[in-house]
Amino acid sequence: LIQIITQLKQTGAKDAVIAIDDFAVADSDLSRNARQLVECFAHQLYRFQVLKSKAEQAKDKPPALQKITLLVQQRQSVATVQTAIDQGQAIAKGKNLARTLGNWPGNLCHPAYLAHEAKNLAKQHSKLTTQVLGEKQMRALGMNALWFVWLGGADVSPKAANNNRSQAVLGRCCSIMDWTALKRGSPRFRILLR
């Protein structure tokens, strides 16, 4: 898959058509193949350009690919493949969000920033809950290592930590939109019968 995506990126193609039924993967089915295809495309097309200069951004242009059509042989496969595409996009968006947060330097993506982002995500997604823990809660849970790493962060001094006790984040991010990737033209997927 990576070779296919690399070749598509190099051609500058805006559209691609892939016969998903032709992918023969051991111990896999059509649904898994479609989901993996979507995840691979999202992974390979991801770009973190926020902190790059305009010259660096110009060199690392996002791929032109905007639409990928998956061909299936049987009409009853359409719903299965569409579900797999939806799952793959949700997984990929969550992974890309984690990559984006990981790409930010620690002096910008500190615990207070993560807490703020987690709260915003919880507001956007009704099935996602976020709990921001303070010093007493973290210590009660035995999270001392995380607490001391936070104390050493550039965003807060130990003295300030005693005054502001709701900085660390505990939670999971699932099926989250990576809005920066969407703005940069992540490809749309659709399904056609052969």
Coordinates of C-alpha atoms in Angstrom, one line a residue:
L1 CA 0.0 0.0 0.0
I2 CA 2.8 2.4 0.9
Q3 CA 4.3 2.0 -2.6
I4 CA 0.9 2.7 -4.3
I5 CA 0.4 5.8 -2.2
T6 CA 4.0 7.0 -2.9
Q7 CA 3.5 6.5 -6.6
L8 CA 0.2 8.4 -6.5
K9 CA 1.8 11.3 -4.6
Q10 CA 4.6 11.5 -7.2
T11 CA 2.2 11.6 -10.1
G12 CA 0.4 14.6 -8.8
A13 CA -3.0 12.9 -9.5
K14 CA -6.1 14.5 -8.0
D15 CA -8.2 11.4 -8.3
A16 CA -7.5 7.7 -7.8
V17 CA -9.5 4.5 -8.5
I18 CA -8.6 1.4 -6.6
A19 CA -10.2 -2.0 -7.1
I20 CA -10.4 -3.0 -3.4
D21 CA -11.5 -6.6 -4.2
D22 CA -8.2 -7.2 -5.9
F23 CA -6.2 -6.8 -2.7
A24 CA -5.3 -10.3 -1.6
V25 CA -4.2 -10.2 2.0
A26 CA -3.8 -13.4 4.1
D27 CA -6.2 -13.7 7.0
S28 CA -8.1 -10.6 6.1
D29 CA -11.4 -9.6 4.6
L30 CA -12.8 -6.8 2.4
S31 CA -13.8 -4.7 5.4
R32 CA -10.3 -4.9 7.0
N33 CA -8.6 -4.2 3.7
A34 CA -10.7 -1.1 3.1
R35 CA -10.1 0.2 6.6
Q36 CA -6.4 -0.4 6.4
L37 CA -6.3 1.3 3.0
V38 CA -7.9 4.4 4.4
E39 CA -5.6 4.5 7.5
C40 CA -2.5 4.1 5.2
F41 CA -3.6 7.0 3.0
A42 CA -4.2 9.2 6.0
H43 CA -0.9 8.3 7.5
Q44 CA 1.1 8.8 4.3
L45 CA -0.6 12.1 3.4
Y46 CA -0.3 13.6 6.9
R47 CA 1.7 16.9 7.1
F48 CA 2.6 19.0 10.1
Q49 CA 3.5 22.4 8.7
V50 CA 2.3 24.7 11.5
L51 CA 5.8 25.5 12.8
K52 CA 7.5 25.5 9.4
S53 CA 8.6 28.7 7.6
K54 CA 6.9 29.7 4.4
A55 CA 9.9 28.5 2.5
E56 CA 9.8 25.1 4.2
Q57 CA 6.0 24.9 3.6
A58 CA 6.5 25.7 -0.1
K59 CA 9.0 22.8 -0.4
D60 CA 6.7 20.3 1.4
K61 CA 3.5 20.9 -0.5
P62 CA 0.5 18.7 0.4
P63 CA -0.2 16.0 -2.2
A64 CA -2.7 16.9 -4.9
L65 CA -4.8 13.7 -4.2
Q66 CA -8.3 14.7 -3.2
K67 CA -10.6 11.8 -4.1
I68 CA -10.2 8.1 -4.0
T69 CA -12.8 5.8 -5.5
L70 CA -12.9 2.2 -4.3
L71 CA -14.4 -0.3 -6.7
V72 CA -16.2 -3.3 -5.4
Q73 CA -17.6 -6.3 -7.4
Q74 CA -20.8 -6.9 -5.5
R75 CA -23.6 -4.5 -4.5
Q76 CA -23.9 -6.1 -1.0
S77 CA -20.2 -5.1 -0.3
V78 CA -21.0 -1.4 -0.6
A79 CA -22.4 -1.0 3.0
T80 CA -19.5 -3.1 4.4
V81 CA -16.9 -1.0 2.7
Q82 CA -18.6 2.2 3.6
T83 CA -18.6 1.2 7.3
A84 CA -14.9 0.3 6.9
I85 CA -14.1 3.7 5.4
D86 CA -15.9 5.5 8.2
Q87 CA -14.0 3.4 10.8
G88 CA -10.7 4.0 9.0
Q89 CA -11.2 7.7 8.8
A90 CA -12.1 7.9 12.5
I91 CA -9.1 5.9 13.5
A92 CA -6.8 7.9 11.2
K93 CA -8.1 11.2 12.5
G94 CA -7.4 10.2 16.1
K95 CA -3.9 9.0 15.1
N96 CA -3.2 12.2 13.3
L97 CA -4.4 14.3 16.2
A98 CA -2.0 12.4 18.4
R99 CA 0.8 13.0 15.9
T100 CA 0.0 16.7 15.8
L101 CA 0.1 17.0 19.5
G102 CA 3.3 15.0 19.6
N103 CA 4.9 17.3 17.0
W104 CA 4.3 20.4 19.1
P105 CA 7.3 21.3 21.3
G106 CA 6.8 20.9 25.0
N107 CA 6.9 24.6 25.7
L108 CA 3.8 25.0 23.6
C109 CA 2.0 21.7 24.1
H110 CA 2.2 21.6 27.9
P111 CA -0.3 20.1 30.3
A112 CA -2.5 23.2 30.5
Y113 CA -2.7 23.3 26.7
L114 CA -3.5 19.5 26.6
A115 CA -6.2 20.1 29.2
H116 CA -7.7 22.9 27.2
E117 CA -7.7 20.8 24.0
A118 CA -9.2 17.8 25.8
K119 CA -12.0 20.0 27.1
N120 CA -12.7 21.4 23.6
L121 CA -12.8 17.9 22.1
A122 CA -15.3 16.7 24.8
K123 CA -17.5 19.7 23.8
Q124 CA -17.4 18.7 20.2
H125 CA -18.0 14.9 20.7
S126 CA -20.8 13.9 22.9
K127 CA -19.4 10.4 23.5
L128 CA -16.1 11.7 24.7
T129 CA -15.6 12.7 28.4
T130 CA -12.6 14.5 29.8
Q131 CA -11.5 14.8 33.4
V132 CA -8.7 17.2 34.4
L133 CA -6.9 16.0 37.6
G134 CA -5.2 18.2 40.2
E135 CA -2.3 17.4 42.4
K136 CA -4.3 15.6 45.2
Q137 CA -6.2 13.5 42.7
M138 CA -3.0 12.5 40.8
R139 CA -1.2 11.6 44.0
A140 CA -4.2 9.6 45.2
L141 CA -4.0 7.6 42.0
G142 CA -0.2 7.1 42.4
M143 CA 0.6 9.3 39.4
N144 CA 3.6 10.8 41.0
A145 CA 6.0 10.4 38.0
L146 CA 3.5 12.3 35.8
W147 CA 3.1 14.9 38.5
F148 CA 6.8 15.6 38.8
V149 CA 7.3 15.7 35.0
W150 CA 4.5 18.3 35.0
L151 CA 6.2 20.3 37.7
G152 CA 9.4 20.4 35.6
G153 CA 7.6 21.8 32.6
A154 CA 8.3 25.2 31.2
D155 CA 4.6 26.3 31.5
V156 CA 4.5 26.4 35.3
S157 CA 6.9 26.7 38.2
P158 CA 6.5 24.5 41.4
K159 CA 5.3 27.6 43.3
A160 CA 2.6 28.3 40.7
A161 CA 1.7 24.6 40.7
N162 CA 0.5 25.0 44.3
N163 CA -1.8 27.8 43.2
N164 CA -3.2 26.2 40.1
R165 CA -3.9 22.5 40.6
S166 CA -5.9 21.5 37.5
Q167 CA -3.2 21.2 34.8
A168 CA -2.7 17.5 34.0
V169 CA -4.9 15.5 31.7
L170 CA -6.1 11.9 32.0
G171 CA -8.2 10.5 29.2
R172 CA -8.4 9.0 25.8
C173 CA -8.9 10.5 22.4
C174 CA -10.9 8.4 19.9
S175 CA -12.5 9.1 16.6
I176 CA -11.4 12.7 16.6
M177 CA -11.2 15.1 13.6
D178 CA -7.8 16.4 12.7
W179 CA -9.1 19.7 11.4
T180 CA -5.6 20.8 10.1
A181 CA -5.5 17.7 7.9
L182 CA -9.0 18.3 6.6
K183 CA -8.0 21.9 5.7
R184 CA -5.0 20.6 3.8
G185 CA -7.1 18.6 1.4
S186 CA -7.3 15.1 2.8
P187 CA -8.8 12.8 0.2
R188 CA -12.5 11.9 0.2
F189 CA -13.4 8.3 -0.3
R190 CA -16.3 6.9 -2.3
I191 CA -17.4 3.5 -3.5
L192 CA -18.5 2.4 -7.0
L193 CA -19.6 -1.0 -8.3
R194 CA -17.5 -2.5 -11.0

